[in-house]
Coordinates of C-alpha atoms and ligand atoms in Angstrom, one line a residue:
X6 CA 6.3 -27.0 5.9
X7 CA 9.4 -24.8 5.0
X8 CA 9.6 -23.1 1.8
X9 CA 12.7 -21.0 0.6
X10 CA 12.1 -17.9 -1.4
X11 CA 15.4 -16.6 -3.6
X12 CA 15.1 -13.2 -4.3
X13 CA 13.4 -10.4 -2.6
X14 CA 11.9 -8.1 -4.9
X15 CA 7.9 -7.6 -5.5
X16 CA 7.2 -11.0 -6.3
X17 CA 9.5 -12.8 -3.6
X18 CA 7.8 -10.3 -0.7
X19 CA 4.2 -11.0 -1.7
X20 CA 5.7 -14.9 -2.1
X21 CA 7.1 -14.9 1.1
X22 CA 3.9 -12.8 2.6
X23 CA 1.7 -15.8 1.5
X24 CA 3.4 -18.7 2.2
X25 CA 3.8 -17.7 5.8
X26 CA 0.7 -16.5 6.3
X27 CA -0.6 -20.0 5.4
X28 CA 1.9 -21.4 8.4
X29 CA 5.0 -22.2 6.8
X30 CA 8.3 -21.7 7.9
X31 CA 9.4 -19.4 5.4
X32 CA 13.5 -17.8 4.5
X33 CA 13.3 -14.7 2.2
X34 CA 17.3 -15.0 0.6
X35 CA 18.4 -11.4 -0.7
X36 CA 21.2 -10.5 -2.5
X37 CA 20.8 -7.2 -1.8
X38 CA 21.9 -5.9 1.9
X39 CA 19.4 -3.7 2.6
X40 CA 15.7 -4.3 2.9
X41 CA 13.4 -4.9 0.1
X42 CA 12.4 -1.5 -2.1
X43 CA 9.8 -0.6 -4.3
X44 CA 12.2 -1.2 -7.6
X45 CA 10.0 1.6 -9.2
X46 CA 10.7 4.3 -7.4
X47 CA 14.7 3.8 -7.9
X48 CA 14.9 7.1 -10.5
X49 CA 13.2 9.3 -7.7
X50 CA 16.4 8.5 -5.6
X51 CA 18.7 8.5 -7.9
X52 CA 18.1 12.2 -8.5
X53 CA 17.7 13.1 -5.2
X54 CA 13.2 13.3 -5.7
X55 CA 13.2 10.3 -3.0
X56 CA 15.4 9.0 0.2
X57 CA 16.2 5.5 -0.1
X58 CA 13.9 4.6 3.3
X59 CA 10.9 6.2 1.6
X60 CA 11.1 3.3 -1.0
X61 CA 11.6 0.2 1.5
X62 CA 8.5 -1.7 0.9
X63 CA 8.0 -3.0 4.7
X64 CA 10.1 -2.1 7.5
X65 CA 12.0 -4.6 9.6
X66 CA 9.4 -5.3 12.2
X67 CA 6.9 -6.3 9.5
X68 CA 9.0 -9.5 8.4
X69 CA 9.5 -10.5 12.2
X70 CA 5.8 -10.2 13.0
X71 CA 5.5 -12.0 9.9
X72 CA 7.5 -14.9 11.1
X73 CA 9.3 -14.4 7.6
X74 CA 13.4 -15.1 8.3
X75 CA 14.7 -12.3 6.1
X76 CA 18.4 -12.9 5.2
X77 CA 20.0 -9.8 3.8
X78 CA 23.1 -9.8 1.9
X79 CA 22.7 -13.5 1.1
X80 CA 22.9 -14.6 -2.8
X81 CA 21.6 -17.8 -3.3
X82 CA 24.4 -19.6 -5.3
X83 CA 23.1 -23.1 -6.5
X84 CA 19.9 -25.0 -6.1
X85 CA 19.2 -28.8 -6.0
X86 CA 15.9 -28.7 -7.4
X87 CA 15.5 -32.9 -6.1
X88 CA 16.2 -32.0 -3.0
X89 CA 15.3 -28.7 -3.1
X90 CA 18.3 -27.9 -1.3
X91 CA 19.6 -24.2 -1.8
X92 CA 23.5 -23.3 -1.2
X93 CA 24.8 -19.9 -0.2
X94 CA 28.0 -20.5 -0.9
X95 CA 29.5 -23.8 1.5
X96 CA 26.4 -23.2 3.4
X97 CA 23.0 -24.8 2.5
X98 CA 19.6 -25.3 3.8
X99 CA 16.5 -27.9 2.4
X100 CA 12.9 -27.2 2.4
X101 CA 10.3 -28.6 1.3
X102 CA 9.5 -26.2 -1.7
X103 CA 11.3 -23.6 -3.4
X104 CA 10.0 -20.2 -5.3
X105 CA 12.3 -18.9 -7.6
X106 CA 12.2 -14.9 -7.8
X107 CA 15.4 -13.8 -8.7
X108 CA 14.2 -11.3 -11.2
X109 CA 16.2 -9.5 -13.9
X110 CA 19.3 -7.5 -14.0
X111 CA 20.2 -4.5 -16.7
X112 CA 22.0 -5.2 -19.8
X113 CA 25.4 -3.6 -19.5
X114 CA 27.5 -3.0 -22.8
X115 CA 31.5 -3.5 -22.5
X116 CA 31.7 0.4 -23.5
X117 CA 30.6 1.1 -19.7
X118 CA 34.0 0.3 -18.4
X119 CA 35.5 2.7 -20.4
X120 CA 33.0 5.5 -18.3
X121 CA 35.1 5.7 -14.8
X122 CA 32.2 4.1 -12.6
X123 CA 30.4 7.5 -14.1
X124 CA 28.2 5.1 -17.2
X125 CA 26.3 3.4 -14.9
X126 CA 22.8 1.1 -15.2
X127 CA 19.7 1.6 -13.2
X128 CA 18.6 -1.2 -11.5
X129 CA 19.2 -1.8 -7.8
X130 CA 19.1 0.9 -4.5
X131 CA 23.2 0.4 -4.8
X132 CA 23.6 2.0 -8.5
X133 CA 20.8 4.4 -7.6
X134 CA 23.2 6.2 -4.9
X135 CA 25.7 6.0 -7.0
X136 CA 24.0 7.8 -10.0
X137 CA 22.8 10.5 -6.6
X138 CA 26.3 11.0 -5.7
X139 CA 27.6 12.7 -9.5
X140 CA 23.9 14.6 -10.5
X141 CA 24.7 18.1 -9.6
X142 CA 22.4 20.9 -10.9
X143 CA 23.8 22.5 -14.4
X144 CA 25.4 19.3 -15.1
X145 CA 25.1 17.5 -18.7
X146 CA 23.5 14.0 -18.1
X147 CA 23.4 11.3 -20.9
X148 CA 21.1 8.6 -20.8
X149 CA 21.2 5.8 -23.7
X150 CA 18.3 4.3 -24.3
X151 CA 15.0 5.8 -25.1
X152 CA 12.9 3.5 -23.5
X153 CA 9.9 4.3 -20.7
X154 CA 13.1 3.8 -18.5
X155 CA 15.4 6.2 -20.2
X156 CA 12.4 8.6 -20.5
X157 CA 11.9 8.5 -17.0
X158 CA 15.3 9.8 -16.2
X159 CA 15.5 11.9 -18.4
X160 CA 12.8 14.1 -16.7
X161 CA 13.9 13.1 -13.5
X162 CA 17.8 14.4 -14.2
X163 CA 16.0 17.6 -16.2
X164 CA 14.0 18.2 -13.0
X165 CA 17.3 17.9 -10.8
X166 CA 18.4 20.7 -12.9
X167 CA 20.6 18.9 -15.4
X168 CA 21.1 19.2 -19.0
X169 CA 19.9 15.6 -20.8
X170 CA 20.7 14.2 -23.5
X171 CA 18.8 10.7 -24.9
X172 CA 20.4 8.2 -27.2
X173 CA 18.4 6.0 -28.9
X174 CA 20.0 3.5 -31.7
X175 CA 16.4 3.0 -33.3
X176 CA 14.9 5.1 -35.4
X177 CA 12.3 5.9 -33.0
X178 CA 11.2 6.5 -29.0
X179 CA 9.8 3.9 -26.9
X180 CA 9.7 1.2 -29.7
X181 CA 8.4 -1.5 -27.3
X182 CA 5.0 0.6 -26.7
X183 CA 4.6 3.0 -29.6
X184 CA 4.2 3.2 -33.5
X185 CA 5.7 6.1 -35.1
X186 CA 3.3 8.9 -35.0
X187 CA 2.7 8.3 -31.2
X188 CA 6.5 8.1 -30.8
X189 CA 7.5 11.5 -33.1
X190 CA 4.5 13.0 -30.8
X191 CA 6.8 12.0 -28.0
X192 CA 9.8 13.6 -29.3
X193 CA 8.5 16.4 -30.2
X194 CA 6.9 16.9 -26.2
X195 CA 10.8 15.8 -24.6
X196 CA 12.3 18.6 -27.4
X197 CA 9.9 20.9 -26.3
X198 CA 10.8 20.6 -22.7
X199 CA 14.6 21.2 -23.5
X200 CA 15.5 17.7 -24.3
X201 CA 18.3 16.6 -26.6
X202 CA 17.3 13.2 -28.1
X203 CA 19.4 11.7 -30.7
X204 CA 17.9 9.1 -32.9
X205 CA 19.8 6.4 -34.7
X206 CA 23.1 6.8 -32.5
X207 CA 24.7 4.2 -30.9
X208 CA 27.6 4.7 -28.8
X209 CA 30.8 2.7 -29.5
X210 CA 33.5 3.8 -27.2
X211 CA 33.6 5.9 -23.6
X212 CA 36.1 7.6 -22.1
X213 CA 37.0 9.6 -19.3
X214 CA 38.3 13.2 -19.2
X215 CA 41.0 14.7 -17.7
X216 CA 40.8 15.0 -14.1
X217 CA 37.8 12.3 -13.9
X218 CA 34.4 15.0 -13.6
X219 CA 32.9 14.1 -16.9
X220 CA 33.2 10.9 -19.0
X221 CA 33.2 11.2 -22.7
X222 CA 31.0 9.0 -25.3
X223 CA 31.9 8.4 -28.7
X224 CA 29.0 7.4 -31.2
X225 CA 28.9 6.0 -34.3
X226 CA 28.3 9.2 -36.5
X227 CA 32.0 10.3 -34.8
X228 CA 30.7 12.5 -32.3
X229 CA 31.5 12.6 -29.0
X230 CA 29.6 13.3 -26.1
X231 CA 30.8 14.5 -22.7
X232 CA 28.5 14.4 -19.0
X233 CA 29.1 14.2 -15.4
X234 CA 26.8 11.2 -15.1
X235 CA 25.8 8.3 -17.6
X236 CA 22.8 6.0 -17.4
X237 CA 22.3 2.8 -19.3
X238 CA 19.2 2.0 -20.0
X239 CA 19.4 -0.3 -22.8
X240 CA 17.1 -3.2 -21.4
X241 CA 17.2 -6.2 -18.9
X242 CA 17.7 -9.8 -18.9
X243 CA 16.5 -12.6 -16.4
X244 CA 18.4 -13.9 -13.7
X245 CA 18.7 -17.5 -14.8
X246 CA 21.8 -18.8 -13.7
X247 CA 20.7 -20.6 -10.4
X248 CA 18.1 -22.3 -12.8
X249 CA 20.1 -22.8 -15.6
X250 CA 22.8 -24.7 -13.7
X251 CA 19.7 -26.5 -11.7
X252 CA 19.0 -27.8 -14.7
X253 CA 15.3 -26.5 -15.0
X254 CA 13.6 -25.8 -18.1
X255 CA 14.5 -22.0 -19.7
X256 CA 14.7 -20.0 -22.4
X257 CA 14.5 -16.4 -22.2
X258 CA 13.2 -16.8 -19.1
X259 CA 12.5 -19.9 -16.6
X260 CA 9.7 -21.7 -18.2
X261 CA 6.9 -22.4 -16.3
X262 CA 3.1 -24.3 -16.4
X263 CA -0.2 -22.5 -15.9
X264 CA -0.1 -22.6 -12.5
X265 CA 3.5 -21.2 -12.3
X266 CA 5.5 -24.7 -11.5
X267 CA 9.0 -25.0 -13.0
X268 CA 10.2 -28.1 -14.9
X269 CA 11.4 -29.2 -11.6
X270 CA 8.1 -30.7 -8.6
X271 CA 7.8 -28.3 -5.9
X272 CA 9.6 -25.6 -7.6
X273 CA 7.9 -22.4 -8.2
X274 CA 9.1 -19.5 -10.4
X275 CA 7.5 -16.0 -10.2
X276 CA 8.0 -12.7 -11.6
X277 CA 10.5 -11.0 -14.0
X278 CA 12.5 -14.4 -14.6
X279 CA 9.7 -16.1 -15.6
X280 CA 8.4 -16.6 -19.3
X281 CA 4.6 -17.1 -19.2
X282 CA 3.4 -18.7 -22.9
X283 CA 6.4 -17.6 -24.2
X284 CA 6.5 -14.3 -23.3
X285 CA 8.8 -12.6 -20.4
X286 CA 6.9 -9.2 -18.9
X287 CA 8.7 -6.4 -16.9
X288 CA 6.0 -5.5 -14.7
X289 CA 5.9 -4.8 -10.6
X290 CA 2.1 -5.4 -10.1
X291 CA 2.5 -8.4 -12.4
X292 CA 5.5 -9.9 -10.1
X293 CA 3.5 -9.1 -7.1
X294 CA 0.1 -11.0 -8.5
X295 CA 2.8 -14.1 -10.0
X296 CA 4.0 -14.1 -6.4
X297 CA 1.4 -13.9 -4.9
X298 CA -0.2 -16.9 -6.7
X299 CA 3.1 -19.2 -7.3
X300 CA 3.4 -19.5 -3.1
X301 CA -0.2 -20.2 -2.8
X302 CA 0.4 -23.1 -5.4
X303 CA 3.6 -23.9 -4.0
X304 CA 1.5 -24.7 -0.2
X305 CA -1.3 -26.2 -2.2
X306 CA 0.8 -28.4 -3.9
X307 CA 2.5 -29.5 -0.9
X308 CA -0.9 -30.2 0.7
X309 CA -2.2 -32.3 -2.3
X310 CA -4.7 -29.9 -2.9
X311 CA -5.5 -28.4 -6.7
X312 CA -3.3 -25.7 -8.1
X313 CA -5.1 -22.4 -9.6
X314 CA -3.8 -20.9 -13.6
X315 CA -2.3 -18.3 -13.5
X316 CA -4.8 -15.5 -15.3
X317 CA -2.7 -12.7 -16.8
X318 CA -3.6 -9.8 -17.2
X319 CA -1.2 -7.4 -19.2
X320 CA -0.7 -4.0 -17.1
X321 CA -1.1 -1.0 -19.3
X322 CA 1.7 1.1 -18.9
X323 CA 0.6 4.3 -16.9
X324 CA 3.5 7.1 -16.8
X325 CA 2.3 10.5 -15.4
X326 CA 4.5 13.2 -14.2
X327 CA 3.4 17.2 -14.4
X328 CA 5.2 17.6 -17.2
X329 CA 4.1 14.7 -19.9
X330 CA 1.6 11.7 -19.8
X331 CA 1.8 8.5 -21.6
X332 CA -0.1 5.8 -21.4
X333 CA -0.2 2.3 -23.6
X334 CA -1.3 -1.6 -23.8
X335 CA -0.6 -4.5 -26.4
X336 CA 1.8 -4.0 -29.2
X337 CA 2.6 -0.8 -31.3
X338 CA 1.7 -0.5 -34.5
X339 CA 4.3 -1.9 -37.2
X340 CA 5.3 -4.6 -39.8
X341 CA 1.9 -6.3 -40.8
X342 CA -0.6 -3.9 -38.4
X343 CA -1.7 -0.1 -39.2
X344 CA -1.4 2.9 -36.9
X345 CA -5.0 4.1 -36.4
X346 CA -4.7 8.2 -35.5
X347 CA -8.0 8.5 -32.9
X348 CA -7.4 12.3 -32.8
X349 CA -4.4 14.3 -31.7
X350 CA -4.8 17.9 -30.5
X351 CA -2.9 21.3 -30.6
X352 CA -1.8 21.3 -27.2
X353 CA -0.2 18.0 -28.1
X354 CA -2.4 15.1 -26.7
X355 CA -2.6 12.1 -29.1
X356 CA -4.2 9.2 -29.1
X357 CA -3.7 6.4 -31.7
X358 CA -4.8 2.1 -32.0
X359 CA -2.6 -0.6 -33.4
X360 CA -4.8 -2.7 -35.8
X361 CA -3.8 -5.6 -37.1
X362 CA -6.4 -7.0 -39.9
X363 CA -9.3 -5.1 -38.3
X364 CA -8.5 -6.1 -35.1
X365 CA -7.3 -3.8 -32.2
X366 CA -4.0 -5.4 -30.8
X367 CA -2.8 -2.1 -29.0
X368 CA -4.0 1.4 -28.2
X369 CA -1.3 4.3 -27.3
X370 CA -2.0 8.3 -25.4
X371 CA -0.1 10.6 -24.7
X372 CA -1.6 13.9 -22.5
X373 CA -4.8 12.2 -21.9
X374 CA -6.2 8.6 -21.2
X375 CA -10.0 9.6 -22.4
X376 CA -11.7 6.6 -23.0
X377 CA -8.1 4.5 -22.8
X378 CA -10.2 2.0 -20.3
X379 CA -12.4 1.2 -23.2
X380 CA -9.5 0.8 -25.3
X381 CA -7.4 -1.7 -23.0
X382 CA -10.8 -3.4 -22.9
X383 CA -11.0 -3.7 -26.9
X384 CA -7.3 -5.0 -27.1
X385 CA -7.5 -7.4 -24.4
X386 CA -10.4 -9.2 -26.0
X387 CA -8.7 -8.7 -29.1
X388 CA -12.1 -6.6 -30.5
X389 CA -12.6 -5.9 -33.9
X390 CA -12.3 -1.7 -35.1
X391 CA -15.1 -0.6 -36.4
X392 CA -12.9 1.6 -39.1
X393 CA -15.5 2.4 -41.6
X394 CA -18.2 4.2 -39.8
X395 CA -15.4 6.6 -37.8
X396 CA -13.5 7.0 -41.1
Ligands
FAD141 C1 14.4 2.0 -12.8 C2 13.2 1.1 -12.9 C3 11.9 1.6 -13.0 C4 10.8 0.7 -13.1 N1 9.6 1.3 -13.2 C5 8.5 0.5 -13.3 C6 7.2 1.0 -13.3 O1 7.0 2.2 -13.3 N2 6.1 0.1 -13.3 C7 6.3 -1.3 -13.3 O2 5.4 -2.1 -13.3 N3 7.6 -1.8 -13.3 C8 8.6 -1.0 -13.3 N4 9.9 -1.5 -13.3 C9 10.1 -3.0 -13.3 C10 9.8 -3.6 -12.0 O3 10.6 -3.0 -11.0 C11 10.0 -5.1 -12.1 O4 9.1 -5.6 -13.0 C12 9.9 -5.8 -10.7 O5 10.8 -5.3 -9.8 C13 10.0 -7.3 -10.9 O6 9.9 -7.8 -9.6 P1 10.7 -9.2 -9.3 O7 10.4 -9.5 -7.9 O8 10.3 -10.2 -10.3 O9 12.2 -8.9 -9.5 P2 13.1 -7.8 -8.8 O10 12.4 -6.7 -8.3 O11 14.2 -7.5 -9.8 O12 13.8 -8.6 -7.6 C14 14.6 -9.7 -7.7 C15 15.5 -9.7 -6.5 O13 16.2 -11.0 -6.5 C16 17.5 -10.8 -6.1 N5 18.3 -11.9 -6.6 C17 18.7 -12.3 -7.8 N6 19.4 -13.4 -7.8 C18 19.5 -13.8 -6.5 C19 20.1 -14.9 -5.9 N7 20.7 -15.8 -6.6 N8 20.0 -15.0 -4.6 C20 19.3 -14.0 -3.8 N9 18.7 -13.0 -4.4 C21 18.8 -12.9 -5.7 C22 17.9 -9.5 -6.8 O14 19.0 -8.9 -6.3 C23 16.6 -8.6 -6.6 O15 16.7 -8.0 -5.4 C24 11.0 -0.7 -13.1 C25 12.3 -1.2 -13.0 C26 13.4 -0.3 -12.9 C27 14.8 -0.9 -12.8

């Protein structure tokens, strides 16, 4: 039994764990050349918190004792999903089953050109030295997008000494997660520590300054905006291309059955590319779990035996560094759902519920998670609020 894995990220290691470990012959195909990293932990290096082997996931032994042929450095450029037949460029090699695990890749604006290789995206061990190599204490760094990502680096470049800026083209922080009082709670925390965030900017135009040791960004208001480094952390998109031109099923990501089976027999698709009942996820301990189970499928389905559904289960976000905690599940509270204020304190904690028609469809904290278990619990079986007797 030989299975190919393309990609080598949290869900193609755990795929690629699995399927060997129930005795197939199994080729990891990176296109990254160094050995798989917990994606994660990228901001710690980037501003020098973290050394790039402190991140590698396994070290090289672990995929030999494995029996897992790790090929570095090698971009899978075209499947035939009949065959299952992968090409690396003139090259190719067939197997008997294929898990797709090619994850996603940052969005990155035309503007970014403009920067000097100094507006750069966050996504791979590559960008992360390059971010390392222009962060210099007393610096200005500018990060656009106010995301949990942009967040992130924005404490991370703070605690490297910089000055940081956040631009956000919304109206508010962390859209995806929060409604608006959790998100001006937010703001108010990241001003507090010395942040600059700018809401309702969006940058139109960079530049680079004389001499090359800051680029310049010019935003819509007619500001500009000069730093030593950049990062772009205006969201992600799925790597699809292999599967597109394979001719598999996709739309915003590859679509796949319960049991994590592409359009195509014997091709598996796990992780960040995949789109699960309609929905794509960004999640590490979800691509790990989708890996996990889409190999074990993969072998089963190869030995005639039953496939298992995939049971998902939505990861709260959990963000905690000494300075600020944040921590949410389900959707934020907007158009047709109410923000529900549980309590919010002096010292800044807040805690606040997304109901929609009585229903709790989300729960958001920031500085504590008291009772956010209970919470999670409540959204997750989609549990009515009892509103009236805690009004
Ligand atoms: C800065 C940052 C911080 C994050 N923080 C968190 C966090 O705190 N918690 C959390 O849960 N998630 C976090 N995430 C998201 C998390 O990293 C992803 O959800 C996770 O990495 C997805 O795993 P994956 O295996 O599906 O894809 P990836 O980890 O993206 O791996 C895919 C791999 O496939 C490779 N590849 C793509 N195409 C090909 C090809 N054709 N041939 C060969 N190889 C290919 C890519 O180069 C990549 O190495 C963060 C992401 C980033 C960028």
């Amino acid at each position: 039994m030989r299975i190919g894995v393309v990609g080598a990220g949290h869900a193609g290691v755990e795929a690629a764990r699995v399927a060997a470990e129930a005795g197939a012959e199994v080729h990891l195909y990176s296109a990254e050349d160094v050995l798989p990293y917990f994606r994660p932990r990228l901001p710690a290096v980037a501003f020098g918190q973290d050394e790039p082997r402190a991140i590698q996931m396994r070290p090289l032994g672990w995929y030999e004792q494995k029996g897992i042929q790790l090929h570095l450095g090698a971009e899978v450029t075209a499947l035939d999903a009949t065959t299952q037949t992968l090409a690396l460029g003139s090259a190719t090699a067939r197997f008997d089953g294929i898990v797709l695990a090619t994850g996603a890749g940052p969005i990155v604006p035309a503007l970014a050109a403009g920067g000097g290789g100094r507006l750069l995206p966050l996504w791979c061990l590559s960008q992360a030295l390059a971010v390392r190599a222009q962060v210099k204490p007393g610096g200005q760094a500018l990060i656009l997008g106010g995301g949990i990502l942009g967040i992130e680096a924005a404490l991370r470049a703070q605690n490297a000494g910089m000055a940081v800026t956040v631009v956000e083209r919304l109206e508010r922080l962390m859209p995806a997660q929060f409604g608006a009082r959790a998100s001006a709670a937010l703001l108010g925390l990241l001003q507090r520590q010395g942040i600059t965030v700018l809401l309702q900017r969006t940058a139109v135009r960079a530049g680079v300054t004389a001499g090359g040791e800051h680029f310049t960004l010019h935003l819509d208001d007619g500001s500009v905006l000069s730093a030593a480094v950049g990062l772009l952390s205006i969201g992600a998109r799925p790597h699809l291309d292999v599967a597109v031109a394979a001719g598999l099923v996709t739309q915003r990501g590859i679509c796949v059955d319960a049991c994590l089976q592409t359009s195509a027999p014997r091709v598996f698709a796990v992780g960040d590319v995949v789109q699960v009942e309609g929905v794509t996820r960004c999640s590490a301990r979800e691509a790990a779990a989708q890996g996990r189970l889409g190999a074990a499928n993969l072998v089963a389905a190869l030995q005639d035996r039953p496939l298992t559904a995939y049971a998902a289960e939505a990861a709260p976000l959990t963000f905690k560094t000494p300075e600020i905690e944040l921590y949410a599940l389900g959707q934020p509270a907007g158009e047709g759902s109410q923000e529900w204020l549980l309590d919010a304190s002096a010292d800044s904690a807040l805690r606040t519920l997304a109901l929609s028609g009585g229903v709790v469809t989300g729960v958001q904290m920031i500085g504590t998670r008291r009772e956010f278990d209970q919470y999670a619990d409540m959204v997750r079986c989609r549990a009515e609020y009892p509103q009236q007797a805690n009004a």
